mmCIF file of C-alpha atoms in Angstrom:
data_model
loop_
_atom_site.group_PDB
_atom_site.id
_atom_site.type_symbol
_atom_site.label_atom_id
_atom_site.label_comp_id
_atom_site.label_asym_id
_atom_site.label_seq_id
_atom_site.Cartn_x
_atom_site.Cartn_y
_atom_site.Cartn_z
ATOM 1 C CA UNK L 1234 21.438 21.427 -15.158
ATOM 2 C CA UNK L 1235 19.361 24.510 -14.384
ATOM 3 C CA UNK L 1236 16.704 23.668 -17.001
ATOM 4 C CA UNK L 1237 16.006 20.095 -15.734
ATOM 5 C CA UNK L 1238 15.753 21.438 -12.186
ATOM 6 C CA UNK L 1239 13.346 24.161 -13.266
ATOM 7 C CA UNK L 1240 11.243 21.615 -15.151
ATOM 8 C CA UNK L 1241 11.220 19.376 -12.056
ATOM 9 C CA UNK L 1242 9.943 22.212 -9.853
ATOM 10 C CA UNK L 1243 7.284 23.196 -12.391
ATOM 11 C CA UNK L 1244 6.088 19.589 -12.645
ATOM 12 C CA UNK L 1245 5.727 19.410 -8.860
ATOM 13 C CA UNK L 1246 3.669 22.595 -8.924
ATOM 14 C CA UNK L 1247 1.342 21.004 -11.496
ATOM 15 C CA UNK L 1248 0.948 17.985 -9.211
ATOM 16 C CA UNK L 1249 -0.607 20.341 -6.678
ATOM 17 C CA UNK L 1250 -3.657 20.615 -8.926
ATOM 18 C CA UNK L 1251 -4.607 17.089 -7.831
ATOM 19 C CA UNK L 1252 -4.999 18.387 -4.289
ATOM 20 C CA UNK L 1253 -6.971 21.426 -5.476
ATOM 21 C CA UNK L 1254 -9.350 19.568 -7.805
ATOM 22 C CA UNK L 1255 -13.086 20.170 -7.585
ATOM 23 C CA UNK L 1256 -13.751 16.617 -6.367
ATOM 24 C CA UNK L 1257 -11.192 16.742 -3.540
ATOM 25 C CA UNK L 1258 -12.290 17.947 -0.077
ATOM 26 C CA UNK L 1259 -11.390 21.521 0.820
ATOM 27 C CA UNK L 1260 -11.427 21.350 4.615
ATOM 28 C CA UNK L 1261 -8.259 22.722 6.259
ATOM 29 C CA UNK L 1262 -7.366 19.234 7.561
ATOM 30 C CA UNK L 1263 -7.833 17.485 4.205
ATOM 31 C CA UNK L 1264 -5.924 20.183 2.312
ATOM 32 C CA UNK L 1265 -3.051 20.033 4.799
ATOM 33 C CA UNK L 1266 -2.918 16.242 4.540
ATOM 34 C CA UNK L 1267 -3.057 16.486 0.751
ATOM 35 C CA UNK L 1268 -0.007 18.713 0.488
ATOM 36 C CA UNK L 1269 1.799 16.654 3.137
ATOM 37 C CA UNK L 1270 1.002 13.650 0.932
ATOM 38 C CA UNK L 1271 2.687 15.335 -2.062
ATOM 39 C CA UNK L 1272 5.699 16.160 0.130
ATOM 40 C CA UNK L 1273 5.939 12.520 1.237
ATOM 41 C CA UNK L 1274 5.627 11.316 -2.357
ATOM 42 C CA UNK L 1275 8.320 13.774 -3.464
ATOM 43 C CA UNK L 1276 10.744 12.544 -0.814
ATOM 44 C CA UNK L 1277 10.081 8.911 -1.724
ATOM 45 C CA UNK L 1278 10.323 9.372 -5.489
ATOM 46 C CA UNK L 1279 13.536 11.389 -5.237
ATOM 47 C CA UNK L 1280 15.114 8.627 -3.180
ATOM 48 C CA UNK L 1281 13.851 5.906 -5.509
ATOM 49 C CA UNK L 1282 14.705 7.691 -8.765
ATOM 50 C CA UNK L 1283 17.956 9.430 -7.768
ATOM 51 C CA UNK L 1284 19.697 7.763 -4.823
ATOM 52 C CA UNK L 1285 18.428 4.172 -5.019
ATOM 53 C CA UNK L 1286 17.829 3.798 -8.747
ATOM 54 C CA UNK L 1287 20.763 1.622 -9.852
ATOM 55 C CA UNK L 1288 19.449 -1.840 -10.877
ATOM 56 C CA UNK L 1289 23.002 -3.203 -10.718
ATOM 57 C CA UNK L 1290 23.316 -2.274 -7.012
ATOM 58 C CA UNK L 1291 19.780 -2.491 -5.590
ATOM 59 C CA UNK L 1292 18.961 -1.929 -1.935
ATOM 60 C CA UNK L 1293 15.785 -2.825 -0.094
ATOM 61 C CA UNK L 1294 14.142 0.312 1.219
ATOM 62 C CA UNK L 1295 11.420 0.280 3.880
ATOM 63 C CA UNK L 1296 8.412 2.381 2.949
ATOM 64 C CA UNK L 1297 7.891 3.584 6.504
ATOM 65 C CA UNK L 1298 7.488 7.318 5.899
ATOM 66 C CA UNK L 1299 5.188 7.322 2.877
ATOM 67 C CA UNK L 1300 1.603 6.088 2.564
ATOM 68 C CA UNK L 1301 0.383 5.077 -0.894
ATOM 69 C CA UNK L 1302 -2.841 3.486 -2.113
ATOM 70 C CA UNK L 1303 -4.402 2.362 1.193
ATOM 71 C CA UNK L 1304 -1.158 1.202 2.791
ATOM 72 C CA UNK L 1305 -1.777 -1.529 5.346
ATOM 73 C CA UNK L 1306 -1.034 -0.470 8.962
ATOM 74 C CA UNK L 1307 -0.127 -4.116 9.678
ATOM 75 C CA UNK L 1308 2.496 -4.266 6.919
ATOM 76 C CA UNK L 1309 6.226 -3.794 6.681
ATOM 77 C CA UNK L 1310 6.781 -2.850 3.031
ATOM 78 C CA UNK L 1311 10.165 -3.130 1.304
ATOM 79 C CA UNK L 1312 10.970 -2.104 -2.251
ATOM 80 C CA UNK L 1313 13.981 -2.271 -4.558
ATOM 81 C CA UNK L 1314 14.640 -1.164 -8.128
ATOM 82 C CA UNK L 1315 15.719 -3.913 -10.531
ATOM 83 C CA UNK L 1316 15.710 -4.778 -14.239
ATOM 84 C CA UNK L 1317 14.095 -7.793 -15.817
ATOM 85 C CA UNK L 1318 17.200 -8.826 -17.759
ATOM 86 C CA UNK L 1319 19.334 -9.233 -14.605
ATOM 87 C CA UNK L 1320 19.533 -12.028 -12.018
ATOM 88 C CA UNK L 1321 19.281 -11.241 -8.304
ATOM 89 C CA UNK L 1322 19.887 -13.165 -5.095
ATOM 90 C CA UNK L 1323 17.671 -12.242 -2.139
ATOM 91 C CA UNK L 1324 18.727 -13.644 1.226
ATOM 92 C CA UNK L 1325 17.403 -13.218 4.705
ATOM 93 C CA UNK L 1326 15.548 -14.620 7.683
ATOM 94 C CA UNK L 1327 11.832 -15.381 7.455
ATOM 95 C CA UNK L 1328 11.140 -14.171 11.006
ATOM 96 C CA UNK L 1329 7.896 -14.980 12.831
ATOM 97 C CA UNK L 1330 5.644 -12.388 11.178
ATOM 98 C CA UNK L 1331 2.298 -13.840 10.091
ATOM 99 C CA UNK L 1332 2.584 -13.399 6.316
ATOM 100 C CA UNK L 1333 5.330 -12.875 3.734
ATOM 101 C CA UNK L 1334 5.181 -12.300 -0.002
ATOM 102 C CA UNK L 1335 7.469 -10.854 -2.643
ATOM 103 C CA UNK L 1336 6.465 -9.742 -6.111
ATOM 104 C CA UNK L 1337 8.214 -8.386 -9.179
ATOM 105 C CA UNK L 1338 6.438 -5.403 -10.713
ATOM 106 C CA UNK L 1339 6.375 -3.340 -13.892
ATOM 107 C CA UNK L 1340 5.949 0.112 -12.347
ATOM 108 C CA UNK L 1341 4.246 2.553 -14.740
ATOM 109 C CA UNK L 1342 2.705 4.962 -12.216
ATOM 110 C CA UNK L 1343 4.497 7.820 -13.976
ATOM 111 C CA UNK L 1344 2.908 6.873 -17.333
ATOM 112 C CA UNK L 1345 -0.509 5.264 -16.924
ATOM 113 C CA UNK L 1346 -1.069 4.605 -13.214
ATOM 114 C CA UNK L 1347 -0.383 0.859 -13.343
ATOM 115 C CA UNK L 1348 2.081 -1.454 -11.606
ATOM 116 C CA UNK L 1349 1.394 -4.872 -13.063
ATOM 117 C CA UNK L 1350 2.651 -8.041 -11.410
ATOM 118 C CA UNK L 1351 5.339 -9.881 -13.384
ATOM 119 C CA UNK L 1352 5.971 -12.610 -10.801
ATOM 120 C CA UNK L 1353 4.879 -13.602 -7.298
ATOM 121 C CA UNK L 1354 6.218 -15.774 -4.466
ATOM 122 C CA UNK L 1355 4.352 -16.140 -1.162
ATOM 123 C CA UNK L 1356 4.400 -18.170 2.031
ATOM 124 C CA UNK L 1357 2.456 -20.975 0.373
ATOM 125 C CA UNK L 1358 5.459 -21.804 -1.850
ATOM 126 C CA UNK L 1359 8.385 -20.452 0.162
ATOM 127 C CA UNK L 1360 11.054 -22.987 1.189
ATOM 128 C CA UNK L 1361 12.637 -21.982 4.509
ATOM 129 C CA UNK L 1362 15.792 -23.697 5.784
ATOM 130 C CA UNK L 1363 15.843 -25.304 9.227
ATOM 131 C CA UNK L 1364 17.670 -22.299 10.711
ATOM 132 C CA UNK L 1365 14.988 -19.923 9.412
ATOM 133 C CA UNK L 1366 17.052 -18.520 6.539
ATOM 134 C CA UNK L 1367 15.808 -18.145 2.981
ATOM 135 C CA UNK L 1368 17.401 -17.704 -0.440
ATOM 136 C CA UNK L 1369 15.307 -16.439 -3.352
ATOM 137 C CA UNK L 1370 16.501 -16.078 -6.932
ATOM 138 C CA UNK L 1371 14.772 -13.447 -9.062
ATOM 139 C CA UNK L 1372 15.410 -14.028 -12.757
ATOM 140 C CA UNK L 1373 13.827 -14.529 -16.149
ATOM 141 C CA UNK L 1374 14.480 -18.284 -16.087
ATOM 142 C CA UNK L 1375 13.693 -20.681 -13.254
ATOM 143 C CA UNK L 1376 16.525 -21.056 -10.728
ATOM 144 C CA UNK L 1377 16.815 -22.443 -7.197
ATOM 145 C CA UNK L 1378 14.186 -23.695 -4.753
ATOM 146 C CA UNK L 1379 12.601 -20.262 -4.358
ATOM 147 C CA UNK L 1380 12.247 -18.632 -7.773
ATOM 148 C CA UNK L 1381 10.696 -15.213 -8.370
ATOM 149 C CA UNK L 1382 9.962 -14.702 -12.084
ATOM 150 C CA UNK L 1383 11.094 -11.523 -13.821
ATOM 151 C CA UNK L 1384 9.770 -10.226 -17.139
ATOM 152 C CA UNK L 1385 11.465 -7.936 -19.676
ATOM 153 C CA UNK L 1386 9.508 -4.968 -18.289
ATOM 154 C CA UNK L 1387 10.083 -5.712 -14.584
ATOM 155 C CA UNK L 1388 11.341 -2.593 -12.810
ATOM 156 C CA UNK L 1389 11.013 -3.305 -9.091
ATOM 157 C CA UNK L 1390 10.442 -5.738 -6.262
ATOM 158 C CA UNK L 1391 7.875 -5.285 -3.488
ATOM 159 C CA UNK L 1392 8.023 -7.256 -0.227
ATOM 160 C CA UNK L 1393 4.967 -7.433 2.027
ATOM 161 C CA UNK L 1394 5.376 -8.647 5.610
ATOM 162 C CA UNK L 1395 2.118 -8.625 7.558
ATOM 163 C CA UNK L 1396 1.584 -8.659 11.313
ATOM 164 C CA UNK L 1397 -1.307 -10.268 13.108
ATOM 165 C CA UNK L 1398 0.187 -9.356 16.484
ATOM 166 C CA UNK L 1399 2.883 -6.683 16.651
ATOM 167 C CA UNK L 1400 3.585 -7.519 20.294
ATOM 168 C CA UNK L 1401 4.842 -11.041 19.623
ATOM 169 C CA UNK L 1402 5.859 -11.274 15.947
ATOM 170 C CA UNK L 1403 9.165 -10.346 14.319
ATOM 171 C CA UNK L 1404 9.522 -9.396 10.639
ATOM 172 C CA UNK L 1405 12.274 -10.876 8.507
ATOM 173 C CA UNK L 1406 15.495 -9.172 7.491
ATOM 174 C CA UNK L 1407 16.306 -9.135 3.783
ATOM 175 C CA UNK L 1408 19.261 -8.331 1.524
ATOM 176 C CA UNK L 1409 19.450 -8.181 -2.273
ATOM 177 C CA UNK L 1410 22.385 -8.313 -4.677
ATOM 178 C CA UNK L 1411 22.793 -8.754 -8.402
ATOM 179 C CA UNK L 1412 24.446 -11.985 -9.560
ATOM 180 C CA UNK L 1413 27.353 -11.393 -11.928
ATOM 181 C CA UNK L 1414 27.019 -7.632 -12.016
ATOM 182 C CA UNK L 1415 29.706 -4.939 -12.351
ATOM 183 C CA UNK L 1416 32.228 -4.380 -9.579
ATOM 184 C CA UNK L 1417 31.508 -0.667 -9.106
ATOM 185 C CA UNK L 1418 28.448 1.541 -9.548
ATOM 186 C CA UNK L 1419 28.342 3.843 -12.561
ATOM 187 C CA UNK L 1420 29.433 7.455 -12.038
ATOM 188 C CA UNK L 1421 26.833 10.205 -11.868
ATOM 189 C CA UNK L 1422 26.206 11.978 -15.161
ATOM 190 C CA UNK L 1423 24.127 15.085 -15.974
ATOM 191 C CA UNK L 1424 22.068 12.971 -18.386
ATOM 192 C CA UNK L 1425 21.147 10.475 -15.660
ATOM 193 C CA UNK L 1426 20.185 13.201 -13.181
ATOM 194 C CA UNK L 1427 18.014 15.039 -15.696
ATOM 195 C CA UNK L 1428 16.077 11.862 -16.491
ATOM 196 C CA UNK L 1429 15.885 10.917 -12.795
ATOM 197 C CA UNK L 1430 14.370 14.273 -11.835
ATOM 198 C CA UNK L 1431 11.846 13.937 -14.638
ATOM 199 C CA UNK L 1432 10.890 10.410 -13.507
ATOM 200 C CA UNK L 1433 10.541 11.558 -9.906
ATOM 201 C CA UNK L 1434 8.193 14.431 -10.762
ATOM 202 C CA UNK L 1435 6.103 12.293 -13.109
ATOM 203 C CA UNK L 1436 5.876 9.593 -10.436
ATOM 204 C CA UNK L 1437 4.640 12.074 -7.830
ATOM 205 C CA UNK L 1438 1.949 13.425 -10.148
ATOM 206 C CA UNK L 1439 1.026 9.991 -11.544
ATOM 207 C CA UNK L 1440 0.697 8.372 -8.138
ATOM 208 C CA UNK L 1441 -1.395 11.201 -6.691
ATOM 209 C CA UNK L 1442 -3.659 11.306 -9.767
ATOM 210 C CA UNK L 1443 -4.136 7.521 -9.855
ATOM 211 C CA UNK L 1444 -5.440 7.251 -6.316
ATOM 212 C CA UNK L 1445 -7.479 10.457 -6.551
ATOM 213 C CA UNK L 1446 -9.246 8.798 -9.498
ATOM 214 C CA UNK L 1447 -9.858 5.707 -7.354
ATOM 215 C CA UNK L 1448 -11.432 7.809 -4.604
ATOM 216 C CA UNK L 1449 -13.669 9.562 -7.126
ATOM 217 C CA UNK L 1450 -14.782 6.103 -8.295
ATOM 218 C CA UNK L 1451 -15.539 4.998 -4.731
ATOM 219 C CA UNK L 1452 -17.551 8.182 -4.143
ATOM 220 C CA UNK L 1453 -20.198 6.890 -6.556
ATOM 221 C CA UNK L 1454 -21.269 4.408 -3.844
ATOM 222 C CA UNK L 1455 -20.831 6.213 -0.491
ATOM 223 C CA UNK L 1456 -20.778 4.357 2.807
ATOM 224 C CA UNK L 1457 -20.501 0.939 1.156
ATOM 225 C CA UNK L 1458 -17.748 -1.644 0.727
ATOM 226 C CA UNK L 1459 -18.687 -3.121 -2.660
ATOM 227 C CA UNK L 1460 -16.624 -5.193 -5.061
ATOM 228 C CA UNK L 1461 -15.531 -2.650 -7.665
ATOM 229 C CA UNK L 1462 -13.754 -5.447 -9.554
ATOM 230 C CA UNK L 1463 -10.326 -6.748 -8.684
ATOM 231 C CA UNK L 1464 -8.594 -5.997 -12.006
ATOM 232 C CA UNK L 1465 -8.129 -2.292 -11.230
ATOM 233 C CA UNK L 1466 -6.449 -3.094 -7.927
ATOM 234 C CA UNK L 1467 -4.221 -5.832 -9.337
ATOM 235 C CA UNK L 1468 -3.099 -3.622 -12.234
ATOM 236 C CA UNK L 1469 -1.891 -1.088 -9.647
ATOM 237 C CA UNK L 1470 0.319 -3.593 -7.803
ATOM 238 C CA UNK L 1471 -2.092 -5.426 -5.500
ATOM 239 C CA UNK L 1472 -1.240 -8.769 -3.944
ATOM 240 C CA UNK L 1473 -2.933 -11.559 -5.959
ATOM 241 C CA UNK L 1474 -3.674 -13.351 -2.662
ATOM 242 C CA UNK L 1475 -5.862 -10.458 -1.481
ATOM 243 C CA UNK L 1476 -9.497 -9.690 -2.319
ATOM 244 C CA UNK L 1477 -9.939 -5.927 -1.941
ATOM 245 C CA UNK L 1478 -13.152 -4.187 -0.822
ATOM 246 C CA UNK L 1479 -12.529 -0.439 -1.078
ATOM 247 C CA UNK L 1480 -15.035 2.237 -0.175
ATOM 248 C CA UNK L 1481 -15.719 5.911 0.451
ATOM 249 C CA UNK L 1482 -17.331 7.121 3.678
ATOM 250 C CA UNK L 1483 -18.963 10.413 4.649
ATOM 251 C CA UNK L 1484 -20.499 11.151 8.045
ATOM 252 C CA UNK L 1485 -22.259 14.080 9.625
ATOM 253 C CA UNK L 1486 -21.783 15.107 13.241
ATOM 254 C CA UNK L 1487 -23.112 12.431 15.575
ATOM 255 C CA UNK L 1488 -23.350 9.766 12.858
ATOM 256 C CA UNK L 1489 -21.780 6.310 12.741
ATOM 257 C CA UNK L 1490 -20.980 4.026 9.816
ATOM 258 C CA UNK L 1491 -21.871 0.475 10.857
ATOM 259 C CA UNK L 1492 -20.306 -2.408 8.898
ATOM 260 C CA UNK L 1493 -21.442 -5.993 9.495
ATOM 261 C CA UNK L 1494 -20.151 -9.090 7.754
ATOM 262 C CA UNK L 1495 -19.468 -12.784 7.960
ATOM 263 C CA UNK L 1496 -15.760 -13.591 8.271
ATOM 264 C CA UNK L 1497 -14.263 -16.192 5.932
ATOM 265 C CA UNK L 1498 -11.766 -18.818 7.018
ATOM 266 C CA UNK L 1499 -8.465 -17.252 5.953
ATOM 267 C CA UNK L 1500 -4.998 -16.638 7.412
ATOM 268 C CA UNK L 1501 -5.400 -12.867 7.593
ATOM 269 C CA UNK L 1502 -7.925 -10.077 7.144
ATOM 270 C CA UNK L 1503 -8.094 -6.461 8.199
ATOM 271 C CA UNK L 1504 -10.201 -3.311 7.977
ATOM 272 C CA UNK L 1505 -8.658 0.159 7.947
ATOM 273 C CA UNK L 1506 -9.767 3.765 7.681
ATOM 274 C CA UNK L 1507 -7.989 6.122 5.265
ATOM 275 C CA UNK L 1508 -8.171 9.778 4.294
ATOM 276 C CA UNK L 1509 -9.361 11.046 0.900
ATOM 277 C CA UNK L 1510 -5.825 10.606 -0.493
ATOM 278 C CA UNK L 1511 -5.934 6.906 0.452
ATOM 279 C CA UNK L 1512 -3.353 7.246 3.223
ATOM 280 C CA UNK L 1513 -4.084 5.154 6.308
ATOM 281 C CA UNK L 1514 -4.923 7.411 9.246
ATOM 282 C CA UNK L 1515 -2.731 7.907 12.320
ATOM 283 C CA UNK L 1516 -1.434 4.478 13.397
ATOM 284 C CA UNK L 1517 -1.204 5.655 16.998
ATOM 285 C CA UNK L 1518 -5.013 5.789 17.107
ATOM 286 C CA UNK L 1519 -7.630 3.105 16.671
ATOM 287 C CA UNK L 1520 -7.901 3.182 12.874
ATOM 288 C CA UNK L 1521 -7.699 -0.520 11.979
ATOM 289 C CA UNK L 1522 -8.670 -3.973 13.168
ATOM 290 C CA UNK L 1523 -7.550 -7.418 12.019
ATOM 291 C CA UNK L 1524 -8.144 -11.118 12.549
ATOM 292 C CA UNK L 1525 -6.161 -11.094 15.797
ATOM 293 C CA UNK L 1526 -7.405 -7.843 17.338
ATOM 294 C CA UNK L 1527 -11.106 -7.953 16.409
ATOM 295 C CA UNK L 1528 -13.893 -9.068 18.756
ATOM 296 C CA UNK L 1529 -16.550 -11.145 16.951
ATOM 297 C CA UNK L 1530 -20.100 -11.752 18.146
ATOM 298 C CA UNK L 1531 -21.419 -15.100 19.363
ATOM 299 C CA UNK L 1532 -22.192 -16.156 15.781
ATOM 300 C CA UNK L 1533 -18.693 -15.317 14.584
ATOM 301 C CA UNK L 1534 -19.813 -12.194 12.723
ATOM 302 C CA UNK L 1535 -17.862 -8.964 12.630
ATOM 303 C CA UNK L 1536 -19.319 -5.566 13.519
ATOM 304 C CA UNK L 1537 -17.256 -2.427 12.893
ATOM 305 C CA UNK L 1538 -18.384 1.032 13.987
ATOM 306 C CA UNK L 1539 -16.694 4.021 12.332
ATOM 307 C CA UNK L 1540 -17.404 7.141 14.377
ATOM 308 C CA UNK L 1541 -15.917 10.219 16.012
ATOM 309 C CA UNK L 1542 -16.123 8.590 19.451
ATOM 310 C CA UNK L 1543 -16.423 5.097 20.922
ATOM 311 C CA UNK L 1544 -20.052 3.948 21.244
ATOM 312 C CA UNK L 1545 -19.027 1.035 23.450
ATOM 313 C CA UNK L 1546 -20.287 -1.613 21.011
ATOM 314 C CA UNK L 1547 -18.667 -3.429 18.113
ATOM 315 C CA UNK L 1548 -15.103 -2.765 16.984
ATOM 316 C CA UNK L 1549 -14.754 1.019 17.083
ATOM 317 C CA UNK L 1550 -12.679 2.811 14.430
ATOM 318 C CA UNK L 1551 -11.701 6.438 15.104
ATOM 319 C CA UNK L 1552 -12.367 9.002 12.340
ATOM 320 C CA UNK L 1553 -9.484 11.119 13.709
ATOM 321 C CA UNK L 1554 -11.202 14.426 13.082
ATOM 322 C CA UNK L 1555 -12.283 13.617 9.528
ATOM 323 C CA UNK L 1556 -15.837 13.715 8.178
ATOM 324 C CA UNK L 1557 -15.055 11.758 4.993
ATOM 325 C CA UNK L 1558 -12.398 9.569 3.473
ATOM 326 C CA UNK L 1559 -11.774 6.084 2.116
ATOM 327 C CA UNK L 1560 -11.625 2.636 3.690
ATOM 328 C CA UNK L 1561 -10.522 -0.893 2.854
ATOM 329 C CA UNK L 1562 -11.435 -4.409 3.943
ATOM 330 C CA UNK L 1563 -8.949 -7.090 2.853
ATOM 331 C CA UNK L 1564 -9.591 -10.845 2.742
ATOM 332 C CA UNK L 1565 -6.203 -12.594 2.280
ATOM 333 C CA UNK L 1566 -6.054 -16.184 1.089
ATOM 334 C CA UNK L 1567 -9.829 -16.683 1.387
ATOM 335 C CA UNK L 1568 -11.908 -18.877 -0.932
ATOM 336 C CA UNK L 1569 -15.047 -16.894 -0.100
ATOM 337 C CA UNK L 1570 -15.324 -13.109 -0.101
ATOM 338 C CA UNK L 1571 -18.331 -11.813 1.873
ATOM 339 C CA UNK L 1572 -19.634 -8.365 0.942
ATOM 340 C CA UNK L 1573 -20.486 -6.426 4.125
ATOM 341 C CA UNK L 1574 -23.833 -4.864 4.901
ATOM 342 C CA UNK L 1575 -23.368 -1.182 5.717
ATOM 343 C CA UNK L 1576 -25.580 1.541 7.134
ATOM 344 C CA UNK L 1577 -25.309 5.016 8.644
ATOM 345 C CA UNK L 1578 -27.099 5.557 11.954
ATOM 346 C CA UNK L 1579 -27.138 8.125 14.761
ATOM 347 C CA UNK L 1580 -24.249 7.352 17.068
ATOM 348 C CA UNK L 1581 -26.499 7.651 20.142
ATOM 349 C CA UNK L 1582 -28.690 4.803 18.823
ATOM 350 C CA UNK L 1583 -25.756 2.410 19.309
ATOM 351 C CA UNK L 1584 -25.195 3.185 22.973
#
């Protein structure tokens, strides 16, 4: 086993080149966050590929310690590894959280940076029993009242539970089991571990490279939130109910990024600020705003001010010591998708 371990360590070292690329920022803060990002990815991929990889005995795992691809600060994410030729029963309680969806995915981050949807089930179609419990069947053929389609290349499930108000809402609790599977898990073999370590390292490098490429794309239109096309985001595992407006921001000292937009009629929307690696910034600070927490003007329009300090107008978003990074505005379940007007102004002009 010494050779697979050595290859794993060498592959992780190569992943570090993503952090050291010419396009990536070289400030001490951004570099430190970049290598922390690789450490977080390594921990997550080792757990997913080694300890929670058995599709016959899947477990839902909360992605609470890793941030990938503009993770939503309002979300509780759960994931589980599965196979498309199995049948699974997912049971739980819906809870009172504002939004729920579950999707089956073909995860190819380690190969080509994609995670295509192979089936989706959301609140719009979910049947909840009178006591608040839910049963979902994930399978290749339709079964039960709540059916989540699987495809031959399905490799995982992703659950999104989204808060509007963390103070009053409760997320659901969910359990997954295979239907008609073996009685005992397979024993560990050297062959499995060698392949698992290889998958983990490739997943770390592939994930980091995918979202670095996204940021480089966003950098072509700085301080905007344009529609770059939804296909790229959906191919990487996006929620089909969401219209994504990603962007790259860069500010000098004393500058503010002002974002103004109409707000469509939809069950949920949010804006968040992320670092260059597309990790949401510190959730303990004011780095996001949503439909519940935002203050709109008298005409129902939204004004967001991204700056190093609060100007006392609009909905302030804290840059948390950064001078550049990425950002995301999500419209969920909307029939219209306004494109914001953005500008950079001296922060003092807003006071």
